[in-house]
């Protein structure tokens, strides 16, 4: 028997989820002591923000995706 995918409806848009996670990571970085962990949190926050910008860019009118 084939496995069935578990599907669920997202309650927030991708942009909202990316922005919220970036904000959460930045808040955690503010309370973290200086060091490697803090830098990791800031790096991950920047990655989420970059993903948000890419998502917005892809939704912009005139953007054509090629396969």
mmCIF file with all atom_site columns, N, CA, C and O in Angstrom, residues 5 10 13 32 41 50 56 63:
data_model
loop_
_atom_site.group_PDB
_atom_site.id
_atom_site.type_symbol
_atom_site.label_atom_id
_atom_site.label_alt_id
_atom_site.label_comp_id
_atom_site.label_asym_id
_atom_site.label_entity_id
_atom_site.label_seq_id
_atom_site.pdbx_PDB_ins_code
_atom_site.Cartn_x
_atom_site.Cartn_y
_atom_site.Cartn_z
_atom_site.occupancy
_atom_site.B_iso_or_equiv
_atom_site.pdbx_formal_charge
_atom_site.auth_seq_id
_atom_site.auth_comp_id
_atom_site.auth_asym_id
_atom_site.auth_atom_id
_atom_site.pdbx_PDB_model_num
ATOM 1  N N  . UNK A 1 5  ? 0.320  11.211 1.672   1.00 0.00 ? 5  UNK A N  1
ATOM 2  C CA . UNK A 1 5  ? 0.933  12.425 2.188   1.00 0.00 ? 5  UNK A CA 1
ATOM 3  C C  . UNK A 1 5  ? 0.013  13.069 3.202   1.00 0.00 ? 5  UNK A C  1
ATOM 4  O O  . UNK A 1 5  ? -1.192 13.129 3.017   1.00 0.00 ? 5  UNK A O  1
ATOM 5  N N  . UNK A 1 10 ? -2.171 25.846 5.273   1.00 0.00 ? 10 UNK A N  1
ATOM 6  C CA . UNK A 1 10 ? -1.430 26.868 6.004   1.00 0.00 ? 10 UNK A CA 1
ATOM 7  C C  . UNK A 1 10 ? -2.380 28.005 6.350   1.00 0.00 ? 10 UNK A C  1
ATOM 8  O O  . UNK A 1 10 ? -3.196 28.417 5.538   1.00 0.00 ? 10 UNK A O  1
ATOM 9  N N  . UNK A 1 13 ? 0.371  33.155 5.103   1.00 0.00 ? 13 UNK A N  1
ATOM 10 C CA . UNK A 1 13 ? 1.073  33.100 3.820   1.00 0.00 ? 13 UNK A CA 1
ATOM 11 C C  . UNK A 1 13 ? 2.551  32.815 4.058   1.00 0.00 ? 13 UNK A C  1
ATOM 12 O O  . UNK A 1 13 ? 3.065  32.974 5.170   1.00 0.00 ? 13 UNK A O  1
ATOM 13 N N  . UNK A 1 32 ? 20.771 36.857 23.345  1.00 0.00 ? 32 UNK A N  1
ATOM 14 C CA . UNK A 1 32 ? 21.893 35.919 23.424  1.00 0.00 ? 32 UNK A CA 1
ATOM 15 C C  . UNK A 1 32 ? 23.188 36.680 23.697  1.00 0.00 ? 32 UNK A C  1
ATOM 16 O O  . UNK A 1 32 ? 23.373 37.796 23.217  1.00 0.00 ? 32 UNK A O  1
ATOM 17 N N  . UNK A 1 41 ? 22.183 32.839 14.928  1.00 0.00 ? 41 UNK A N  1
ATOM 18 C CA . UNK A 1 41 ? 20.800 33.350 14.933  1.00 0.00 ? 41 UNK A CA 1
ATOM 19 C C  . UNK A 1 41 ? 20.649 34.498 13.937  1.00 0.00 ? 41 UNK A C  1
ATOM 20 O O  . UNK A 1 41 ? 19.661 34.547 13.187  1.00 0.00 ? 41 UNK A O  1
ATOM 21 N N  . UNK A 1 50 ? 16.110 37.026 3.236   1.00 0.00 ? 50 UNK A N  1
ATOM 22 C CA . UNK A 1 50 ? 16.436 36.867 1.818   1.00 0.00 ? 50 UNK A CA 1
ATOM 23 C C  . UNK A 1 50 ? 15.366 36.038 1.119   1.00 0.00 ? 50 UNK A C  1
ATOM 24 O O  . UNK A 1 50 ? 14.981 36.340 -0.007  1.00 0.00 ? 50 UNK A O  1
ATOM 25 N N  . UNK A 1 56 ? 8.916  37.810 -2.727  1.00 0.00 ? 56 UNK A N  1
ATOM 26 C CA . UNK A 1 56 ? 8.276  39.035 -3.207  1.00 0.00 ? 56 UNK A CA 1
ATOM 27 C C  . UNK A 1 56 ? 8.695  39.333 -4.644  1.00 0.00 ? 56 UNK A C  1
ATOM 28 O O  . UNK A 1 56 ? 7.882  39.746 -5.464  1.00 0.00 ? 56 UNK A O  1
ATOM 29 N N  . UNK A 1 63 ? 7.803  39.120 -13.950 1.00 0.00 ? 63 UNK A N  1
ATOM 30 C CA . UNK A 1 63 ? 8.835  38.118 -13.709 1.00 0.00 ? 63 UNK A CA 1
ATOM 31 C C  . UNK A 1 63 ? 8.418  36.840 -14.407 1.00 0.00 ? 63 UNK A C  1
ATOM 32 O O  . UNK A 1 63 ? 7.325  36.329 -14.190 1.00 0.00 ? 63 UNK A O  1
#
